Structure formats: structure tokens, C-alpha cells
Short mmCIF file of N, CA and C in Angstrom, two decimals:
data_model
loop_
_atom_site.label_atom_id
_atom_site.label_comp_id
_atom_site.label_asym_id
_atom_site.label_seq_id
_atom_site.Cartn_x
_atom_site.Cartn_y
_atom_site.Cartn_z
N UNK C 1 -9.15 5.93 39.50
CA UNK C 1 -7.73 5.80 39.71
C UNK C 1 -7.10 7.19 39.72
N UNK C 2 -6.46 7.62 40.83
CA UNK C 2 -5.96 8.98 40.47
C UNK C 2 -4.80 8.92 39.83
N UNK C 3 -4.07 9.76 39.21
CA UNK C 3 -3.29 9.77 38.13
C UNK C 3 -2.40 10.45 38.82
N UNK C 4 -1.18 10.97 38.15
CA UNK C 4 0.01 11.60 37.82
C UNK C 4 -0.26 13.10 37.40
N UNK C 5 -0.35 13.92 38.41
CA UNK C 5 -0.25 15.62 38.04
C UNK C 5 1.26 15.38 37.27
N UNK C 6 1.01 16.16 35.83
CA UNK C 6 2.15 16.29 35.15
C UNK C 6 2.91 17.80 35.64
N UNK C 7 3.97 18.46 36.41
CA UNK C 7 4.71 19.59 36.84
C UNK C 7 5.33 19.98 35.78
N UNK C 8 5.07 21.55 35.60
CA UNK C 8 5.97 22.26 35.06
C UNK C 8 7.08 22.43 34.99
N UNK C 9 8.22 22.16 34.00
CA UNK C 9 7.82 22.54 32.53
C UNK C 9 7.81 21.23 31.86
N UNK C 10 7.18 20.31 32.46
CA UNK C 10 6.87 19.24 31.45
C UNK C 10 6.25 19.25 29.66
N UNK C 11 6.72 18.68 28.90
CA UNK C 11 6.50 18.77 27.69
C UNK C 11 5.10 19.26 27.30
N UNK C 12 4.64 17.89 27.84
CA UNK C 12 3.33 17.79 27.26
C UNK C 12 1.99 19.11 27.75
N UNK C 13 2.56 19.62 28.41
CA UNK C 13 1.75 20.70 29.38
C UNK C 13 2.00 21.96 28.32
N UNK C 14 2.88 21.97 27.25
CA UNK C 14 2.82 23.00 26.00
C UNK C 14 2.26 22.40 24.96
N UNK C 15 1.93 21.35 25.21
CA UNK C 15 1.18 20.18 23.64
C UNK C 15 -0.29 20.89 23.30
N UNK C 16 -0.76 21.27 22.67
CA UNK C 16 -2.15 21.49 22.01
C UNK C 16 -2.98 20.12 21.66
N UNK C 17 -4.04 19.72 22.87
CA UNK C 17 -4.83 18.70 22.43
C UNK C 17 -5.52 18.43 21.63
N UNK C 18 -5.93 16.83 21.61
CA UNK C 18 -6.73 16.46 20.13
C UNK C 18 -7.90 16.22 20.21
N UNK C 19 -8.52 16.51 19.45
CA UNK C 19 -10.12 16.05 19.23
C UNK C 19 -10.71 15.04 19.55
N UNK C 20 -11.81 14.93 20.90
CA UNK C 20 -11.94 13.50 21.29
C UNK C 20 -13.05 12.85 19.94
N UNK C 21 -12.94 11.62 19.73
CA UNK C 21 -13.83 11.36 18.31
C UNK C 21 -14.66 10.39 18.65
N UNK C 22 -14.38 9.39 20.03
CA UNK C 22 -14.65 8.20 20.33
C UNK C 22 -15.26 8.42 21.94
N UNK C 23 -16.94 8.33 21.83
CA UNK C 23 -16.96 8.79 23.08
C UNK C 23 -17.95 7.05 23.46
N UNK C 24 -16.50 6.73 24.57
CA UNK C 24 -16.86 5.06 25.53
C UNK C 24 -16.74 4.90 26.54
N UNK C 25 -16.43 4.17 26.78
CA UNK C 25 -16.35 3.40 28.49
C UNK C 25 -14.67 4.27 29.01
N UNK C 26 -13.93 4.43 28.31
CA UNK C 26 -12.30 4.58 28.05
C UNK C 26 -13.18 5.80 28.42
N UNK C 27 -13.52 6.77 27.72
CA UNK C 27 -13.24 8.22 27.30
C UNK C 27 -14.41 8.83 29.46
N UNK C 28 -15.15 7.79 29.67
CA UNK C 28 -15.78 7.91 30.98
C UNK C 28 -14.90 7.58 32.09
N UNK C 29 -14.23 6.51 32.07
CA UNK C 29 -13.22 5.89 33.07
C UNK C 29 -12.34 7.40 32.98
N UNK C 30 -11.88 7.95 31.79
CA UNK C 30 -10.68 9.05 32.28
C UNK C 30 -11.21 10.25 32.73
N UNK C 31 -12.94 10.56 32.69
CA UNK C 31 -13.20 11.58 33.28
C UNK C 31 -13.29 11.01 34.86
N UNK C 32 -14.05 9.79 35.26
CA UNK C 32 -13.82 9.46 36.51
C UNK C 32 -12.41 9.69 37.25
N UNK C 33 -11.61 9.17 36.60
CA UNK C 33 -10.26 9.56 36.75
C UNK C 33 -9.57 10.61 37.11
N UNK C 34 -9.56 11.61 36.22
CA UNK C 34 -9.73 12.84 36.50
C UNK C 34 -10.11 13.72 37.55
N UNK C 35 -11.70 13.16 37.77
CA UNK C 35 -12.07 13.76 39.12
C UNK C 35 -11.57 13.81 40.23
N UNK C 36 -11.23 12.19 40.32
CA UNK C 36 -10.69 11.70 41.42
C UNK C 36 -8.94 12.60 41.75
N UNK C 37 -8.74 12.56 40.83
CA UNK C 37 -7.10 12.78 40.75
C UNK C 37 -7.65 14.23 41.43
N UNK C 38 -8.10 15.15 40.47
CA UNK C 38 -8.25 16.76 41.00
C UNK C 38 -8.69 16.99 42.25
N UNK C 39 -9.79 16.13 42.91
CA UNK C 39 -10.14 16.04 44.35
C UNK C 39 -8.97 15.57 44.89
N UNK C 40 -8.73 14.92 44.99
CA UNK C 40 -6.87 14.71 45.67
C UNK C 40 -5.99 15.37 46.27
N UNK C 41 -6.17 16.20 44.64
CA UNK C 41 -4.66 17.27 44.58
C UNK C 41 -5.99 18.60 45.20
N UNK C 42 -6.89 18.90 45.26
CA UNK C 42 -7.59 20.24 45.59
C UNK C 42 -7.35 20.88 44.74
N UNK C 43 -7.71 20.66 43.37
CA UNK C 43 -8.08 21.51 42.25
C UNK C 43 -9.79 21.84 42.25
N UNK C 44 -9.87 22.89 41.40
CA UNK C 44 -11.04 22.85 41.20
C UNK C 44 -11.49 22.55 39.55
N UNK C 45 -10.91 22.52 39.06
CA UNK C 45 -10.31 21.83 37.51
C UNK C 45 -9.50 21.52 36.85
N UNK C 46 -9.66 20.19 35.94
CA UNK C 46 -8.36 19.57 35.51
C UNK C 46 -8.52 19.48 34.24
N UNK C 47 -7.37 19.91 33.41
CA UNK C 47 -7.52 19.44 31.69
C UNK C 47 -6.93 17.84 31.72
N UNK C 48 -6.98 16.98 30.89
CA UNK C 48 -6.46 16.02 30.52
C UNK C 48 -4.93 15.97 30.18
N UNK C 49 -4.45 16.75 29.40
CA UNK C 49 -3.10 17.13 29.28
C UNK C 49 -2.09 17.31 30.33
N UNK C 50 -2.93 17.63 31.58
CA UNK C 50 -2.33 18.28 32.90
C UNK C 50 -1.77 16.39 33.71
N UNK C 51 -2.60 15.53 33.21
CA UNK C 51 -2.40 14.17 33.50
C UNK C 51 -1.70 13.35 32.11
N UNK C 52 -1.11 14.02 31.39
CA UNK C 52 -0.25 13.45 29.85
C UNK C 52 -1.32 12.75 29.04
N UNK C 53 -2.45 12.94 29.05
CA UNK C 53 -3.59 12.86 27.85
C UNK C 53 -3.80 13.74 27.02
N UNK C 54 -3.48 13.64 26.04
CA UNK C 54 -3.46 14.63 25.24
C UNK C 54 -4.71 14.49 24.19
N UNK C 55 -5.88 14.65 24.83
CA UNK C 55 -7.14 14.59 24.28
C UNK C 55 -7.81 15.88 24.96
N UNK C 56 -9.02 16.31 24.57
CA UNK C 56 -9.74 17.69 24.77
C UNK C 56 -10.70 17.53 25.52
N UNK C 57 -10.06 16.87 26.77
CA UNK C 57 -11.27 17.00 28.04
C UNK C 57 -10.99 17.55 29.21
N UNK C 58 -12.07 18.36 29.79
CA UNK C 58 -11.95 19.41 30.91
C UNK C 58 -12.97 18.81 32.18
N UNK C 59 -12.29 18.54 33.59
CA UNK C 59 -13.78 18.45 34.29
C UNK C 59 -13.15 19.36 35.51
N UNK C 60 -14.42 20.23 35.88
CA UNK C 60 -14.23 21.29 36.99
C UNK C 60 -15.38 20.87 37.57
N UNK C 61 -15.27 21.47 39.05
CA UNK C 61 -16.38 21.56 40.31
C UNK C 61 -16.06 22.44 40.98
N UNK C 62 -16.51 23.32 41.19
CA UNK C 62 -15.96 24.41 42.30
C UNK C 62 -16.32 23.81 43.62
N UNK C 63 -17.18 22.83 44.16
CA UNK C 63 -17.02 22.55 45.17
C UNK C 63 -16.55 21.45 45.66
N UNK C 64 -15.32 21.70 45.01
CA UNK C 64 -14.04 20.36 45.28
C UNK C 64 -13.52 20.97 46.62
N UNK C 65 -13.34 19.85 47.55
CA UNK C 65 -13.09 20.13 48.87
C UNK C 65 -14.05 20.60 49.75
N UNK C 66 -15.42 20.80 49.33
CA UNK C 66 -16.40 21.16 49.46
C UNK C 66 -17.42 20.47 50.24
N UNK C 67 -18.25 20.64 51.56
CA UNK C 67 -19.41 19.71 52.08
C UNK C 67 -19.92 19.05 50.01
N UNK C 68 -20.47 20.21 49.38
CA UNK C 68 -21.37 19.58 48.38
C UNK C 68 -20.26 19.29 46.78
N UNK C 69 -19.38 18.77 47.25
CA UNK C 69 -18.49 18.15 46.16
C UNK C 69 -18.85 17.07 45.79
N UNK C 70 -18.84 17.19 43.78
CA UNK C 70 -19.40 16.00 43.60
C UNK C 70 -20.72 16.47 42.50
N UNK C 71 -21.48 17.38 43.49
CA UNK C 71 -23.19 17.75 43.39
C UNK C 71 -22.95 18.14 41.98
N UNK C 72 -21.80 19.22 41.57
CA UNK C 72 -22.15 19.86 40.28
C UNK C 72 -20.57 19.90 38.98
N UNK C 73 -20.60 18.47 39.40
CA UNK C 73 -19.13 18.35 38.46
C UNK C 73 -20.15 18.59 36.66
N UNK C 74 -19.10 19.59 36.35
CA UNK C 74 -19.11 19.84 34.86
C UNK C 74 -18.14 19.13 34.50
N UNK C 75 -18.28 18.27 32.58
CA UNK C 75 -17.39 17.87 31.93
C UNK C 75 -17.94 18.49 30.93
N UNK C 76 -16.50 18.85 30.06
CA UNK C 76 -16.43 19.33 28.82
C UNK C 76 -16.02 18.37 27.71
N UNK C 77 -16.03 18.17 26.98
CA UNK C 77 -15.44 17.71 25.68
C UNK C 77 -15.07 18.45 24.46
N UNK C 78 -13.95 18.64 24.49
CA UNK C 78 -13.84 19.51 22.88
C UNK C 78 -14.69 20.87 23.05
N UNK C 79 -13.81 21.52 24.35
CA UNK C 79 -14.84 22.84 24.35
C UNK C 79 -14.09 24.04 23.54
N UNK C 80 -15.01 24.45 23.41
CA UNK C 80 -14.34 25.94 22.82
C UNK C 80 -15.30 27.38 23.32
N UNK C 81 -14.43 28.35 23.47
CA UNK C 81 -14.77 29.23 24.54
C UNK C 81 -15.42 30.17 22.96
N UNK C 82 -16.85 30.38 22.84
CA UNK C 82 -18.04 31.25 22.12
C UNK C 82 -18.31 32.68 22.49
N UNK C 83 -17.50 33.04 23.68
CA UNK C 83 -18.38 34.30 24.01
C UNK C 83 -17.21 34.61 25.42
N UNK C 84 -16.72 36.11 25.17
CA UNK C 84 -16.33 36.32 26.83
C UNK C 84 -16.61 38.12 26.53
N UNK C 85 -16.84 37.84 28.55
CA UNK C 85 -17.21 39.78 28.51
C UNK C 85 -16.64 40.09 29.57
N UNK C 86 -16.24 41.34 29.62
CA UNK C 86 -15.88 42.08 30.85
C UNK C 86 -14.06 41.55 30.97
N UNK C 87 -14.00 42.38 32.19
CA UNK C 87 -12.30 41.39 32.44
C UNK C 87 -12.56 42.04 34.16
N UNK C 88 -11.48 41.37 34.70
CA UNK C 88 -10.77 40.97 35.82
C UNK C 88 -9.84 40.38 36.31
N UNK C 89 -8.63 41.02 37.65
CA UNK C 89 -7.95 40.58 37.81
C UNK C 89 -8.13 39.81 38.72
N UNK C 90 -7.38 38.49 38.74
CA UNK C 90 -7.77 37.89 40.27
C UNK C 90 -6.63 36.78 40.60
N UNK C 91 -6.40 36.78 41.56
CA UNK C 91 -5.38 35.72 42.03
C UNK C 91 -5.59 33.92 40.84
N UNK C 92 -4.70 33.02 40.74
CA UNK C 92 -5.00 32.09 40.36
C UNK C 92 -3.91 31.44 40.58
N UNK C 93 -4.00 29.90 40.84
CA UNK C 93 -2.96 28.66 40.71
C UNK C 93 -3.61 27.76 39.90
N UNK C 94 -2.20 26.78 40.26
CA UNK C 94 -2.84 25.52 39.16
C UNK C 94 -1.94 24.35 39.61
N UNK C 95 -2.63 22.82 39.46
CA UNK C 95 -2.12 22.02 40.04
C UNK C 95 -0.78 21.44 39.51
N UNK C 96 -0.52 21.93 38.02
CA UNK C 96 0.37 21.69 37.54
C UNK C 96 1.95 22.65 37.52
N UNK C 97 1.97 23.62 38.85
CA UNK C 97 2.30 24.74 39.20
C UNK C 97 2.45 24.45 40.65
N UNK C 98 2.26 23.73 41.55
CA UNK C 98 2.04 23.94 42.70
C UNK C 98 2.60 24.74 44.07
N UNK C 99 1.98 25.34 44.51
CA UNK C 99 1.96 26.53 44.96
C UNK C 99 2.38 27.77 44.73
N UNK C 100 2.61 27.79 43.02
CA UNK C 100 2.53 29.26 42.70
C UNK C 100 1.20 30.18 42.50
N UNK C 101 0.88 31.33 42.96
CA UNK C 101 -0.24 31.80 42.66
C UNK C 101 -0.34 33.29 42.28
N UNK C 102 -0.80 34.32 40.93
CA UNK C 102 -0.39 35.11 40.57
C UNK C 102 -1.71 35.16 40.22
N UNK C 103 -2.03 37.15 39.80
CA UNK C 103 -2.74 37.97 39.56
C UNK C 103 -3.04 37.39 38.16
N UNK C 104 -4.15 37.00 37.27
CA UNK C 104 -4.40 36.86 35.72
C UNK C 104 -5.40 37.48 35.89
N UNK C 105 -5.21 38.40 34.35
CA UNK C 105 -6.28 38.80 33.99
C UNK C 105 -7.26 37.86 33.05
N UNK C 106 -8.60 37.61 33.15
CA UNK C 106 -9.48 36.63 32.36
C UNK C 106 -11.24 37.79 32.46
N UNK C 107 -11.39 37.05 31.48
CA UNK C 107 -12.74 37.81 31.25
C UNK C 107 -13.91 37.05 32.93
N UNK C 108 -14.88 38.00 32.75
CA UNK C 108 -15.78 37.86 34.03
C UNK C 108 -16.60 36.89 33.53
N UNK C 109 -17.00 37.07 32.04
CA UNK C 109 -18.29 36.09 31.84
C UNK C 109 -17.83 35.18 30.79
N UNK C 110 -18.22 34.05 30.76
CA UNK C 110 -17.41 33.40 29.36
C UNK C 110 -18.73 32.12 29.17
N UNK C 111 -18.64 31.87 27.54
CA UNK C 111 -19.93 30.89 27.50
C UNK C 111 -18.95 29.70 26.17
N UNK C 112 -18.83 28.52 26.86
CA UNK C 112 -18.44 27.26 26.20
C UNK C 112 -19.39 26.97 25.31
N UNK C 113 -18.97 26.15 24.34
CA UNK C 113 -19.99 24.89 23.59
C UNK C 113 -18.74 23.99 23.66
N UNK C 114 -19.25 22.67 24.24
CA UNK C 114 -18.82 21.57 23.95
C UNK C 114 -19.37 20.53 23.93
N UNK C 115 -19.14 19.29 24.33
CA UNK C 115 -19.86 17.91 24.09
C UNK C 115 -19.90 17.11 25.12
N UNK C 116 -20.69 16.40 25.76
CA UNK C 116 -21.01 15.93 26.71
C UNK C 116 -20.43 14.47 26.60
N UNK C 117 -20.70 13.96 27.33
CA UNK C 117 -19.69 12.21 27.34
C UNK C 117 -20.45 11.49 26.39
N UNK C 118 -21.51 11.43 25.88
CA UNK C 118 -22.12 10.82 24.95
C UNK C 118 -22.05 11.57 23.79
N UNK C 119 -21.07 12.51 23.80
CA UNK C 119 -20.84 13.03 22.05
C UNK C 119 -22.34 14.34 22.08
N UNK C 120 -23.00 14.69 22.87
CA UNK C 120 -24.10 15.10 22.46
C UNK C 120 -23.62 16.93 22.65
N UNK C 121 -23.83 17.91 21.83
CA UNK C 121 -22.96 19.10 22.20
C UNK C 121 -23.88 20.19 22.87
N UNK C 122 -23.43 21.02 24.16
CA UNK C 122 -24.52 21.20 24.48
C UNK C 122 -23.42 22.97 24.91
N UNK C 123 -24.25 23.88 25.38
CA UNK C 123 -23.27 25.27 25.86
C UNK C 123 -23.46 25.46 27.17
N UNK C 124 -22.66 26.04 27.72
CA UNK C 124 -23.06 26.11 29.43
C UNK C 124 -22.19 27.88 29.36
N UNK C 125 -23.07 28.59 30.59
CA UNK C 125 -22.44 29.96 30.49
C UNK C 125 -22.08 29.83 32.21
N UNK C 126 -20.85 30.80 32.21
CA UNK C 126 -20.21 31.05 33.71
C UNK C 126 -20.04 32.35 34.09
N UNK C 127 -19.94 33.08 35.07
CA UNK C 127 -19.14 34.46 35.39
C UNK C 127 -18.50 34.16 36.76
N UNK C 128 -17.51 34.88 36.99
CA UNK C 128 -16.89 35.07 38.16
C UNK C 128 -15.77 33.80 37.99
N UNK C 129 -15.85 33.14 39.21
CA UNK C 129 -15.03 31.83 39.04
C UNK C 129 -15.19 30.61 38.21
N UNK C 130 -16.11 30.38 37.90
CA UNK C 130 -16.69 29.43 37.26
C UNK C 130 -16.38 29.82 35.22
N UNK C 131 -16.06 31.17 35.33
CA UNK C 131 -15.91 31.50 34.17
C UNK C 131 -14.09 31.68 33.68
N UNK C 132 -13.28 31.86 34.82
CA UNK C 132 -11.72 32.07 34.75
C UNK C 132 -11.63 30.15 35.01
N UNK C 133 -12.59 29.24 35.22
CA UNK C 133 -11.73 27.84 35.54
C UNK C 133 -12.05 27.56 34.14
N UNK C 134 -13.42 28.12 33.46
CA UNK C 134 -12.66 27.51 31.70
C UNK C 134 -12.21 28.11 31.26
N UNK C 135 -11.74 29.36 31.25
CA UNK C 135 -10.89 30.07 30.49
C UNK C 135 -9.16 29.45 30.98
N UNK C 136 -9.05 29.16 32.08
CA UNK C 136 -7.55 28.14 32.87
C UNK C 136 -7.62 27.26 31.72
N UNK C 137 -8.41 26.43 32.28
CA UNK C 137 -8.87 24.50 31.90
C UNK C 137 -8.56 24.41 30.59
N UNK C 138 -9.48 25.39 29.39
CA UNK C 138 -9.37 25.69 28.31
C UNK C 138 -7.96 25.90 27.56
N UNK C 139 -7.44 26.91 28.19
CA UNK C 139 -5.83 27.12 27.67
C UNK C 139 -4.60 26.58 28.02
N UNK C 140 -4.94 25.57 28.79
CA UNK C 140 -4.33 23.83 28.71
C UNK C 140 -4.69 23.19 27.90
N UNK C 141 -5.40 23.45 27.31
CA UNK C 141 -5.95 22.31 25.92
C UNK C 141 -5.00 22.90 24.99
N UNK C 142 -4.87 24.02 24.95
CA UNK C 142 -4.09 24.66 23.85
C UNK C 142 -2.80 25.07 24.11
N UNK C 143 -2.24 24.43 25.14
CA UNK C 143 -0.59 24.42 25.64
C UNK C 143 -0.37 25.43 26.26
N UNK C 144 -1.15 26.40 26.71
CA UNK C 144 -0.86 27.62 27.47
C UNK C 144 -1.30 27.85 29.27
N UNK C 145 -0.02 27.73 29.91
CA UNK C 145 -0.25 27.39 31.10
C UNK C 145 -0.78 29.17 31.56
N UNK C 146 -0.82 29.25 33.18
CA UNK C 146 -1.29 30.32 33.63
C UNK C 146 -0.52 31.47 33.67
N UNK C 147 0.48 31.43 33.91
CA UNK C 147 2.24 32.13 33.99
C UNK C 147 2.27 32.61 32.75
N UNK C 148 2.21 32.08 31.50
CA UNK C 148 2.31 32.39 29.93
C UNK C 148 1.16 33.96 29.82
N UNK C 149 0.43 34.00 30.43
CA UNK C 149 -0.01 35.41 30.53
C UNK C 149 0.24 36.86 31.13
N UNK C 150 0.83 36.27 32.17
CA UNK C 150 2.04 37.38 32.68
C UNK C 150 2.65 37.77 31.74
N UNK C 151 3.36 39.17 32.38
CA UNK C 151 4.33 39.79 31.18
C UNK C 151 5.66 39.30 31.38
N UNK C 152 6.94 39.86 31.25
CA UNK C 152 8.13 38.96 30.53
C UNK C 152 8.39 39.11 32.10
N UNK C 153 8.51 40.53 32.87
CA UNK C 153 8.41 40.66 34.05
C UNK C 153 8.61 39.87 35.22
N UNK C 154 6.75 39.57 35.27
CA UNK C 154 5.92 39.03 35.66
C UNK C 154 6.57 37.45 36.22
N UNK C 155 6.37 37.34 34.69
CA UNK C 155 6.57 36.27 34.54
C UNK C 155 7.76 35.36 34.86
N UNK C 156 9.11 36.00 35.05
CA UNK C 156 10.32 35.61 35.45
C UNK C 156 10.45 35.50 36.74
N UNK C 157 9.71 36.50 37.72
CA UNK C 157 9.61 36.59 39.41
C UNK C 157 9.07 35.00 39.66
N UNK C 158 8.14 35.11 38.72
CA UNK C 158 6.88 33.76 39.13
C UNK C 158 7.97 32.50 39.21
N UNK C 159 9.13 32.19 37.98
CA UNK C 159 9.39 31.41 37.12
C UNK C 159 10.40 31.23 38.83
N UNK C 160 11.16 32.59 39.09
CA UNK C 160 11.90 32.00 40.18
C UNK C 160 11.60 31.52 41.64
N UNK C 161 10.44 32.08 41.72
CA UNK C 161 9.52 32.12 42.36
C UNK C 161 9.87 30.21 42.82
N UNK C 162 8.82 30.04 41.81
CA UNK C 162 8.32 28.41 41.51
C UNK C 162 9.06 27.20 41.53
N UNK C 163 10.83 27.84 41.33
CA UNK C 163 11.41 26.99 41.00
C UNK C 163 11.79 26.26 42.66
N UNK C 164 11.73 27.17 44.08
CA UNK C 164 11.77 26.74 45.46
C UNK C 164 10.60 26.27 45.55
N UNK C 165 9.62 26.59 44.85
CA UNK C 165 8.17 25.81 45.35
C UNK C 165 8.07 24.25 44.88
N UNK C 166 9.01 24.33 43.33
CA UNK C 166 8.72 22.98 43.02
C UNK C 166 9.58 21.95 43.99
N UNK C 167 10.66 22.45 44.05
CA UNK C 167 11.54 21.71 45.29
C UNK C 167 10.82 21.22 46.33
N UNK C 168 10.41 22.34 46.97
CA UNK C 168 9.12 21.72 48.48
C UNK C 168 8.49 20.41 47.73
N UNK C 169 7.51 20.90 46.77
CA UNK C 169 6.19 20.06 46.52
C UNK C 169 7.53 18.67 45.66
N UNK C 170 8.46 18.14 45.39
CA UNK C 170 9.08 17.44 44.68
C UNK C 170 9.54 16.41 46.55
N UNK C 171 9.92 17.10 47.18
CA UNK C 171 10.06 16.54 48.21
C UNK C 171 8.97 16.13 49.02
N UNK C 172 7.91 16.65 49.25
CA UNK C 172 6.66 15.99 49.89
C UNK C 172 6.08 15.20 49.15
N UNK C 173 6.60 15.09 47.80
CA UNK C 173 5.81 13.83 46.83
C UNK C 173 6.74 12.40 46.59
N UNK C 174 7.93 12.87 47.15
CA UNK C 174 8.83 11.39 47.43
C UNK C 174 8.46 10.92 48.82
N UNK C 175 7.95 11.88 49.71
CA UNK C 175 7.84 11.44 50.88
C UNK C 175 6.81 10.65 51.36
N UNK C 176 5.70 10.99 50.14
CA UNK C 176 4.44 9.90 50.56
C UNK C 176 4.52 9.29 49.38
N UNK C 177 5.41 8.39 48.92
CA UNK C 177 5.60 7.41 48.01
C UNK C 177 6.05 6.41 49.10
#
């Protein structure tokens, strides 16, 4: 079922998620969910929060929109970021933002531990893109959107930036209702 991208500055998109404790049929249906929703919208990862769940699940694919989308969907559970190296700047958006896109700086290499849909906890390591979508994904769990890293600057261009973008994307989303 695809869901409801929650838009900025919605509440819950500053909420710090909770600990998933109960891993079932529920806690699988919302990663299915999820997927579906982020393939939709052309994300390449979605936190739960970003859809008003305020539980600690992440699922990314970089080859969303992709011939091989699908092939290598990662889910996280209750991840927490163990290890980052290097840095880089690089363009980034987010679906809960839509069509703003700004320079963040995020580390190059970054290594998760989290828990798999059966509760079982396992680590996965990334660099390049694969390593800035959990360091994104991640700091939606903890209420911190992408913009919140910009400087005060930065961050105000973006803010006015966004506010004609949300207009567009607010009107093309009444329009296919």
C-alpha cells in the first residue's frame, strides 16, 4: 500500500523514533509498504517517520527506478551508524522536501549495525552513495532533516527556496487526487 510522504515542516518529521520491539507480520507489511511508497515517489530511501511512523525503520535501494530495482533492497531496524570515515560534499534531496536539492556534507564510508525483520542483528558497510542514504535515512530517525545541516545561511536560501517548490509539488498532488 503506498502511503502518505509526510512534507516539510510537518511535526512528526522532527520526532526522534522508537525502538522497534515486536518484529511480525505488521512490522513486514510496513516495510513492504514503504518500498512501495519510495518507488513511487523515486526515492532511493525512506525512514518510517517520513510516512508518520514513528518507529526505527529504514529501507533503501539505490536501484529504485532502476532496470534491477528490487534486486538489492536493504532494511534496517533500529540502526545505528558504528563507524564513519572520510567526508564529502555532494548534492542531496529528499522526498519529504520535494524538489529541494543542496550540497551536504556526510562522511564517504559509514558502517550500520542493525536488525533484520526477524529481530536478528546483523552490520552492513557502505561508501559513496550507499553510505550518505544511511547517514540521510538515519537522521530521520532522529528528527533531523537534510537542510538542518546547512548553515543558518544556507539554510534560509533553501527554506525560501522550498517554500515555491512546495507550492508546485502541493498542486500536482491535488491534481492527481
Amino acid at each position: 500500500m503506498i502511503r502518505e510522504i509526510r512534507i516539510y515542516p510537518d511535526d512528526v518529521l522532527k520526532k526522534k523514533a522508537e525502538v522497534v520491539t515486536e518484529f511480525n507480520e505488521e512490522l513486514e507489511q510496513l516495510v513492504n509498504d514503504m518500498f512501495e511508497t519510495m518507488y513511487k515517489r523515486g526515492g532511493v530511501g525512506l525512514a518510517a517517520n517520513q510516512i508518520g511512523i514513528l518507529k526505527r525503520v529504514v529501507v533503501i535501494d539505490l536501484n529504485s527506478g532502476k532496470e534491477k530495482q528490487g534486486e538489492e533492497q536493504i532494511v534496517l531496524i533500529n540502526p545505528e551508524i558504528v563507524a564513519l570515515e572520510g567526508e564529502e560534499v555532494k548534492e542531496e534531496g529528499c522526498l519529504s522536501l520535494p524538489g529541494l536539492y543542496k550540497k551536504v556534507k556526510r562522511a564517504v564510508y559509514a558502517k550500520v549495525k542493525a536488525q533484520n525483520l526477524k529481530g536478528e542483528e546483523f552490520t552492513i558497510e557502505g561508501e559513496g552513495l550507499l553510505a550518505r542514504a544511511f547517514q540521510h535515512e538515519i537522521d530521520h530517525l532522529n528528527g533531523v532533516v537534510f537542510i538542518d545541516k546547512l548553515s543558518p545561511l544556507q539554510r534560509r536560501l533553501a527554506l525560501e527556496k522550498y517554500k515555491k517548490l512546495k507550492r508546485k509539488y502541493e498542486r500536482k498532488m491535488a491534481s492527481q487526487k
